[in-house]
Tab-separated table of C-alpha atoms in Angstrom:
chain	number	residue	atom	x	y	z
H	1	UNK	CA	-15.051	5.261	6.279
H	2	UNK	CA	-19.008	4.801	4.956
H	3	UNK	CA	-19.341	7.380	2.466
H	4	UNK	CA	-23.533	7.814	1.586
H	5	UNK	CA	-23.628	11.408	0.781
H	6	UNK	CA	-21.663	14.555	1.183
H	7	UNK	CA	-24.414	16.662	2.015
H	8	UNK	CA	-25.897	13.412	4.580
H	9	UNK	CA	-24.044	11.875	7.835
H	10	UNK	CA	-25.228	9.312	9.451
H	11	UNK	CA	-24.859	9.040	13.280
H	12	UNK	CA	-25.775	6.207	14.983
H	13	UNK	CA	-26.176	6.034	19.319
H	14	UNK	CA	-25.475	2.748	20.869
H	15	UNK	CA	-25.120	1.832	24.233
H	16	UNK	CA	-27.259	0.459	27.404
H	17	UNK	CA	-30.850	0.671	28.077
H	18	UNK	CA	-31.281	3.928	30.655
H	19	UNK	CA	-28.064	5.255	29.821
H	20	UNK	CA	-29.675	8.494	28.180
H	21	UNK	CA	-29.203	8.276	24.410
H	22	UNK	CA	-32.628	9.536	23.642
H	23	UNK	CA	-31.999	12.211	26.317
H	24	UNK	CA	-28.682	13.420	24.942
H	25	UNK	CA	-30.648	13.754	21.263
H	26	UNK	CA	-33.481	15.493	22.510
H	27	UNK	CA	-31.798	18.254	24.206
H	28	UNK	CA	-29.313	18.133	20.792
H	29	UNK	CA	-32.454	18.347	19.022
H	30	UNK	CA	-34.391	21.108	20.586
H	31	UNK	CA	-33.105	21.700	23.937
H	32	UNK	CA	-35.692	19.886	25.782
H	33	UNK	CA	-35.329	17.339	28.673
H	34	UNK	CA	-38.284	15.420	30.470
H	35	UNK	CA	-36.888	12.496	31.663
H	36	UNK	CA	-40.173	11.267	33.119
H	37	UNK	CA	-41.919	11.056	29.782
H	38	UNK	CA	-39.837	8.934	27.740
H	39	UNK	CA	-40.081	5.495	27.233
H	40	UNK	CA	-37.694	2.955	26.413
H	41	UNK	CA	-36.660	2.937	22.736
H	42	UNK	CA	-37.689	-0.070	21.077
H	43	UNK	CA	-35.517	-1.206	17.846
H	44	UNK	CA	-34.606	2.583	16.695
H	45	UNK	CA	-35.978	5.821	16.040
H	46	UNK	CA	-34.299	8.135	13.435
H	47	UNK	CA	-34.129	11.966	13.873
H	48	UNK	CA	-33.128	14.495	11.225
H	49	UNK	CA	-31.114	18.089	11.451
H	50	UNK	CA	-29.665	20.207	9.363
H	51	UNK	CA	-26.130	22.330	10.380
H	52	UNK	CA	-24.126	24.202	8.596
H	53	UNK	CA	-20.154	23.079	7.906
H	54	UNK	CA	-18.178	25.282	6.060
H	55	UNK	CA	-20.585	27.159	4.365
H	56	UNK	CA	-22.551	24.061	3.433
H	57	UNK	CA	-25.628	22.746	4.404
H	58	UNK	CA	-25.198	19.090	6.229
H	59	UNK	CA	-28.059	17.051	7.022
H	60	UNK	CA	-27.472	14.826	10.253
H	61	UNK	CA	-29.320	11.411	10.265
H	62	UNK	CA	-29.202	10.871	13.946
H	63	UNK	CA	-30.220	6.905	14.778
H	64	UNK	CA	-31.287	6.443	18.284
H	65	UNK	CA	-31.291	2.897	19.266
H	66	UNK	CA	-32.470	0.239	21.708
H	67	UNK	CA	-30.504	-0.956	24.303
H	68	UNK	CA	-31.967	-4.644	24.941
H	69	UNK	CA	-29.928	-7.241	23.966
H	70	UNK	CA	-32.654	-8.503	21.528
H	71	UNK	CA	-32.496	-5.524	19.418
H	72	UNK	CA	-28.711	-6.334	18.527
H	73	UNK	CA	-28.845	-7.719	15.101
H	74	UNK	CA	-31.339	-4.858	13.996
H	75	UNK	CA	-28.929	-2.415	15.625
H	76	UNK	CA	-25.914	-3.920	13.563
H	77	UNK	CA	-27.781	-3.015	10.170
H	78	UNK	CA	-27.746	0.602	11.218
H	79	UNK	CA	-24.472	0.947	12.543
H	80	UNK	CA	-23.282	-0.769	9.482
H	81	UNK	CA	-24.336	2.270	7.647
H	82	UNK	CA	-23.653	5.039	9.731
H	83	UNK	CA	-20.403	7.534	9.301
H	84	UNK	CA	-20.160	7.943	13.204
H	85	UNK	CA	-21.146	5.775	16.165
H	86	UNK	CA	-21.610	7.233	19.292
H	87	UNK	CA	-21.168	4.719	22.378
H	88	UNK	CA	-23.112	6.031	25.258
H	89	UNK	CA	-22.331	4.852	28.888
H	90	UNK	CA	-23.904	5.916	31.847
H	91	UNK	CA	-21.631	6.734	34.732
H	92	UNK	CA	-23.244	5.767	37.545
H	93	UNK	CA	-23.371	2.391	35.524
H	94	UNK	CA	-20.219	0.183	35.599
H	95	UNK	CA	-22.114	-2.369	33.441
H	96	UNK	CA	-22.932	0.437	30.849
H	97	UNK	CA	-18.922	1.280	30.584
H	98	UNK	CA	-18.683	-2.711	29.979
H	99	UNK	CA	-21.306	-2.687	27.285
H	100	UNK	CA	-19.869	0.442	25.439
H	101	UNK	CA	-16.252	-1.419	25.273
H	102	UNK	CA	-17.994	-4.350	23.667
H	103	UNK	CA	-19.817	-2.167	21.390
H	104	UNK	CA	-16.256	-0.434	20.472
H	105	UNK	CA	-14.536	-3.893	20.042
H	106	UNK	CA	-17.359	-5.236	17.764
H	107	UNK	CA	-17.447	-2.141	15.445
H	108	UNK	CA	-13.916	-1.929	15.364
H	109	UNK	CA	-14.015	-5.662	14.182
H	110	UNK	CA	-16.729	-5.512	11.623
H	111	UNK	CA	-16.582	-1.758	10.453
H	112	UNK	CA	-12.710	-0.545	10.863
H	113	UNK	CA	-13.290	2.377	9.284
H	114	UNK	CA	-16.298	4.378	11.206
H	115	UNK	CA	-15.181	7.164	13.278
H	116	UNK	CA	-15.956	6.307	16.767
H	117	UNK	CA	-16.696	8.022	20.193
H	118	UNK	CA	-17.358	7.519	23.595
H	119	UNK	CA	-19.691	9.238	25.599
H	120	UNK	CA	-19.970	9.317	29.671
H	121	UNK	CA	-23.307	10.839	30.279
H	122	UNK	CA	-25.029	11.982	33.526
H	123	UNK	CA	-21.943	13.510	34.366
H	124	UNK	CA	-24.536	15.430	36.494
H	125	UNK	CA	-24.312	13.443	39.444
H	126	UNK	CA	-22.174	13.615	42.199
H	127	UNK	CA	-18.749	12.165	41.845
H	128	UNK	CA	-19.180	10.031	44.361
H	129	UNK	CA	-21.972	8.437	42.822
H	130	UNK	CA	-19.732	7.565	39.800
H	131	UNK	CA	-18.960	4.169	39.243
H	132	UNK	CA	-16.765	4.674	35.959
H	133	UNK	CA	-13.519	6.444	36.759
H	134	UNK	CA	-13.160	9.429	33.826
H	135	UNK	CA	-8.911	8.276	33.569
H	136	UNK	CA	-10.049	4.405	33.198
H	137	UNK	CA	-12.570	5.391	29.809
H	138	UNK	CA	-10.292	7.831	28.881
H	139	UNK	CA	-7.479	5.177	28.811
H	140	UNK	CA	-10.051	3.032	26.832
H	141	UNK	CA	-10.263	5.690	24.575
H	142	UNK	CA	-7.005	6.419	23.824
H	143	UNK	CA	-6.163	2.726	23.697
H	144	UNK	CA	-9.049	2.196	20.825
H	145	UNK	CA	-8.337	5.433	19.064
H	146	UNK	CA	-11.882	6.703	19.471
H	147	UNK	CA	-13.234	10.439	20.427
H	148	UNK	CA	-13.830	10.861	24.203
H	149	UNK	CA	-16.513	13.014	25.616
H	150	UNK	CA	-18.234	13.610	29.025
H	151	UNK	CA	-21.930	14.981	28.929
H	152	UNK	CA	-25.030	15.709	30.840
H	153	UNK	CA	-28.626	15.799	29.029
H	154	UNK	CA	-30.016	17.434	32.421
H	155	UNK	CA	-27.544	20.069	32.666
H	156	UNK	CA	-27.297	20.346	28.715
H	157	UNK	CA	-23.169	19.681	29.304
H	158	UNK	CA	-20.704	19.156	26.408
H	159	UNK	CA	-23.817	17.792	24.171
H	160	UNK	CA	-23.704	20.520	21.255
H	161	UNK	CA	-19.928	20.827	21.486
H	162	UNK	CA	-19.794	16.513	21.237
H	163	UNK	CA	-21.764	16.381	17.866
H	164	UNK	CA	-19.708	19.098	16.697
H	165	UNK	CA	-16.686	17.533	17.111
H	166	UNK	CA	-17.459	14.499	15.828
H	167	UNK	CA	-19.033	16.277	12.451
H	168	UNK	CA	-15.418	18.234	12.352
H	169	UNK	CA	-13.176	14.920	12.858
H	170	UNK	CA	-15.224	13.142	10.351
H	171	UNK	CA	-14.709	15.489	7.291
H	172	UNK	CA	-11.361	16.307	8.560
H	173	UNK	CA	-10.727	12.905	7.822
H	174	UNK	CA	-11.964	12.984	4.374
H	175	UNK	CA	-11.783	16.034	3.159
H	176	UNK	CA	-11.217	14.956	-0.688
H	177	UNK	CA	-14.403	12.571	-0.602
H	178	UNK	CA	-16.236	15.963	1.202
H	179	UNK	CA	-15.969	18.037	-1.811
H	180	UNK	CA	-16.962	15.569	-4.621
H	181	UNK	CA	-20.538	14.917	-5.330
H	182	UNK	CA	-21.629	11.303	-3.677
H	183	UNK	CA	-25.136	10.252	-4.706
H	184	UNK	CA	-26.614	7.359	-3.056
H	185	UNK	CA	-29.515	6.262	-1.479
H	186	UNK	CA	-31.296	7.546	1.970
H	187	UNK	CA	-33.940	4.805	2.532
H	188	UNK	CA	-35.240	4.527	6.262
H	189	UNK	CA	-38.222	2.621	5.209
H	190	UNK	CA	-40.768	1.874	8.324
H	191	UNK	CA	-39.100	4.499	10.428
H	192	UNK	CA	-40.742	7.697	11.775
H	193	UNK	CA	-38.543	10.550	11.010
H	194	UNK	CA	-38.516	14.029	12.405
H	195	UNK	CA	-36.528	16.868	11.326
H	196	UNK	CA	-35.204	19.844	13.246
H	197	UNK	CA	-33.595	22.584	11.859
H	198	UNK	CA	-30.798	24.738	13.266
């Protein structure tokens, strides 16, 4: 896994456009849901949030990436520096699930030690509007050794639990490294950083 700092954890969200990555982050950061005011992410936005883990303060560096294909090279530079990558898809859009599968395979090939999760978002929609069978998504997750979550930014469903869970899984995999004093750069030049404290 990519160890950057024992008290700084980098989590990158990838996925297709309009699958709700930004809404997930804003709901997690400050319990905000205003989809009508959001615009498409251009490149990447970085947010920070302090959490408590095992009586220590951990700073989450949360990277919200664009879904457009023209930004994929830029996105690659972010996930290669990440400890955790969450690939988000829209449960009402099967093409977005296909994009998630593509991201997972791509990251596994280049960053095999990165902790991966897939997230089916927009679960507030009526089930008859879903294009992605949760059993199919779960099977893909199991076959590819990723964590699996279903969320709704609108209903604030399972979002805090998802981020808490990926952090717990990450640190449970590296307890020795977590207790060592790692020193590294935290360079995010050229990106606006917003910080939220728990």
